[in-house]
Coordinates of C-alpha atoms in Angstrom, one line a residue:
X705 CA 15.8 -10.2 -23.0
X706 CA 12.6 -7.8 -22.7
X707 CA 13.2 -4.2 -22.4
X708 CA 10.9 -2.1 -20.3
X709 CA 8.8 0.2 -22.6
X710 CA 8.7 2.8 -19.8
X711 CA 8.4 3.7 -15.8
X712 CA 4.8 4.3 -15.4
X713 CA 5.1 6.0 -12.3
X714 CA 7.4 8.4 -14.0
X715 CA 4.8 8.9 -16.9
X716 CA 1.6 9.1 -15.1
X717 CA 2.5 9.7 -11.2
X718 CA -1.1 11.1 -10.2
X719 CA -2.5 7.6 -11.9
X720 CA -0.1 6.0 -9.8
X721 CA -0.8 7.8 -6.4
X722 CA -4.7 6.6 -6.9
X723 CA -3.5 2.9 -7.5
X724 CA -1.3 3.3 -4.7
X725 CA -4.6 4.4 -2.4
X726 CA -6.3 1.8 -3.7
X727 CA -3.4 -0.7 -2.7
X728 CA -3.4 0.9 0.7
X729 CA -7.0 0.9 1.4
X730 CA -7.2 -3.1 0.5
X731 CA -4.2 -3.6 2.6
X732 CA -6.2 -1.9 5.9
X733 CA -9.2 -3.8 5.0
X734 CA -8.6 -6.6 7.3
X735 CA -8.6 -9.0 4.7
X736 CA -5.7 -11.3 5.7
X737 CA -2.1 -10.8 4.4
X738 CA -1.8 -14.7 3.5
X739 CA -5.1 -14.6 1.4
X740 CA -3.8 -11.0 -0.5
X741 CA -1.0 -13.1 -1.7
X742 CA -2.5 -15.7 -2.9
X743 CA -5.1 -13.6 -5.1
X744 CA -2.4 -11.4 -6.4
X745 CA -0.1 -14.7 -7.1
X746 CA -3.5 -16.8 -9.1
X747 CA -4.5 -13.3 -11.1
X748 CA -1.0 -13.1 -12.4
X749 CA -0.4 -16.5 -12.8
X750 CA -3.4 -16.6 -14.9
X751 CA -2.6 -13.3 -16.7
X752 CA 1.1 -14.7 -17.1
X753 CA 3.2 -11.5 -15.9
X754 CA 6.5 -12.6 -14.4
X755 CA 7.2 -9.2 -12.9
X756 CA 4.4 -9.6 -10.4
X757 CA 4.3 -13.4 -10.0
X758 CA 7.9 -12.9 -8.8
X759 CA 6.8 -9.5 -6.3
X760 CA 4.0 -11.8 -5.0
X761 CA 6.0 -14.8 -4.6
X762 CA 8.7 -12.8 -2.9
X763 CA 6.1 -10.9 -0.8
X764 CA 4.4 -14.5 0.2
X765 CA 7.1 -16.2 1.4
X766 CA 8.4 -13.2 3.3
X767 CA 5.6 -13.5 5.0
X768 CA 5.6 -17.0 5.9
X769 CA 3.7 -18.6 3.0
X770 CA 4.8 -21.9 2.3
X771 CA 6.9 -23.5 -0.8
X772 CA 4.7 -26.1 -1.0
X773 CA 1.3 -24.0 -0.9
X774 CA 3.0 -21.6 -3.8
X775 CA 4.0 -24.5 -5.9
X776 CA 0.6 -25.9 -6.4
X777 CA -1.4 -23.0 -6.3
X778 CA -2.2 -23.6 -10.1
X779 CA -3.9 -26.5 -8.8
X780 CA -5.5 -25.4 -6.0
X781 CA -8.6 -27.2 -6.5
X782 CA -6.8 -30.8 -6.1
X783 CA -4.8 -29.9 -3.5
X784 CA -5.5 -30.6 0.0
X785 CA -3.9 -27.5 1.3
X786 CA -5.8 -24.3 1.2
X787 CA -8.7 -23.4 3.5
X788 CA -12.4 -23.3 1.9
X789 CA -12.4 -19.7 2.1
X790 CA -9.1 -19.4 0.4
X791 CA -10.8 -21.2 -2.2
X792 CA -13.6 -19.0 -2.3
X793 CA -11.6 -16.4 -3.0
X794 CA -9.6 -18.2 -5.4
X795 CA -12.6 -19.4 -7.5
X796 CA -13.6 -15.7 -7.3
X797 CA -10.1 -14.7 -8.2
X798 CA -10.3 -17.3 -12.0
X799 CA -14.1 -16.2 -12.3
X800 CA -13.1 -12.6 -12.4
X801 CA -9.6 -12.7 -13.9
X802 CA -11.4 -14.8 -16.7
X803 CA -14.2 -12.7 -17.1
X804 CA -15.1 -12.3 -20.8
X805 CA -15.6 -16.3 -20.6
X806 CA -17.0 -16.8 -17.2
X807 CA -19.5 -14.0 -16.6
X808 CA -19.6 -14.2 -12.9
X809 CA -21.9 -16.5 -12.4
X810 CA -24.7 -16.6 -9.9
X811 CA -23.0 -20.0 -8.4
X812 CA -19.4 -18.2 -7.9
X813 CA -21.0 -15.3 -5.9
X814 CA -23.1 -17.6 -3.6
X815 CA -19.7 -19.9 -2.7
X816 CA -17.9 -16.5 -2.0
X817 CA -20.9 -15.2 0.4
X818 CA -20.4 -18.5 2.4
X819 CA -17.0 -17.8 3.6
X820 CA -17.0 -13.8 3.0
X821 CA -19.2 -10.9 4.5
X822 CA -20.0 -8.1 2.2
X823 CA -17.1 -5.3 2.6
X824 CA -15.2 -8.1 2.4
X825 CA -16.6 -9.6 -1.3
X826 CA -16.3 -5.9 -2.1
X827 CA -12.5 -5.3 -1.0
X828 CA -12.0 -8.6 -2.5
X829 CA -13.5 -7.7 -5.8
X830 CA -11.3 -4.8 -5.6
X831 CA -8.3 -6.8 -5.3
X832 CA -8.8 -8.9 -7.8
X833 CA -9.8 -5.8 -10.2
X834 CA -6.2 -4.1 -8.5
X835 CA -4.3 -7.0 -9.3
X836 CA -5.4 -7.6 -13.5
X837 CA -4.7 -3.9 -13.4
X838 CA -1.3 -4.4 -12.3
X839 CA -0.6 -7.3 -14.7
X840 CA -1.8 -5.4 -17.9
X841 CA 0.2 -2.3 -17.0
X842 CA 3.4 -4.3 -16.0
X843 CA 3.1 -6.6 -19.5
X844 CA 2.2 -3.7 -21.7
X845 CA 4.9 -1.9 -20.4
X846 CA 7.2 -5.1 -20.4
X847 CA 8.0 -4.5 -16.7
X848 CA 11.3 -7.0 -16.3
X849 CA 11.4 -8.3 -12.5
X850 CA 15.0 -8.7 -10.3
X851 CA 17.3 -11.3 -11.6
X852 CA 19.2 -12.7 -7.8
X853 CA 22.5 -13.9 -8.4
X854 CA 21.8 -17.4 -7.2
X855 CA 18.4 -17.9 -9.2
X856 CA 19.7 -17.1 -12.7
X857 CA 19.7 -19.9 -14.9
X858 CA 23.3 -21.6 -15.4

């Protein structure tokens, strides 16, 4: 079992107030709740921290996102099931998240302009910059998520 390192909003709470702003100012961005989720679900997924997959999953299906569309967004690209400007924003989502091997390229930008305005590229980007934040903080720190009753392993 992992144990948490620290409580990083115990150890830096004025670094933690500005991610919090940030948090709050994507949230009033008018980006939509559904497509939030599923950014902050790929990133992490990608980045492999439990502690926020589970938050995000939680979050999503609070929300009303489906099982289904959770389940198989690691292969969102064969599935049937997400909206082209969810995946948009999911191709922008791996593209950043993966960075130091993908550059950006000129060919993920011009996908995300067909199905995004710019404040909303640039609250996007934001997100997805939010989001690897979170994960690096919450796996350096070994941040351990809830463990429900019913979903421990028997």
């Amino acid at each position: 079992m992992m144990t948490p390192r620290m409580n990083i909003f115990q150890a830096a709470p004025d670094a933690m107030k500005g991610m919090l702003a940030v948090e709050a100012s994507i949230d009033a961005s008018g980006l939509e709740h559904s497509l939030v989720e599923l950014v902050k679900l790929r990133a992490s997924q990608i980045n492999g921290c439990a502690f926020c997959i589970y938050m995000h999953v939680k979050d999503a299906t609070k929300h009303g996102e489906s099982d289904m569309r959770i389940h198989l967004l690691d292969a969102w690209r064969e599935s049937p099931l997400y909206t082209d400007r969810e995946r948009a924003a999911l191709n922008w989502t791996e593209s950043l998240t993966r960075i130091a091997k993908t550059h950006a390229p000129d060919a993920d930008y011009e996908l995300l302009k067909t199905q995004f305005n710019d404040k909303e590229i640039a609250y996007l980007t934001v997100l997805i910059g939010a989001i690897n934040f979170w994960n690096k903080v919450q796996i350096g720190l070994r941040a351990v998520h809830q463990v429900e009753e019913n979903a421990a392993a028997a």
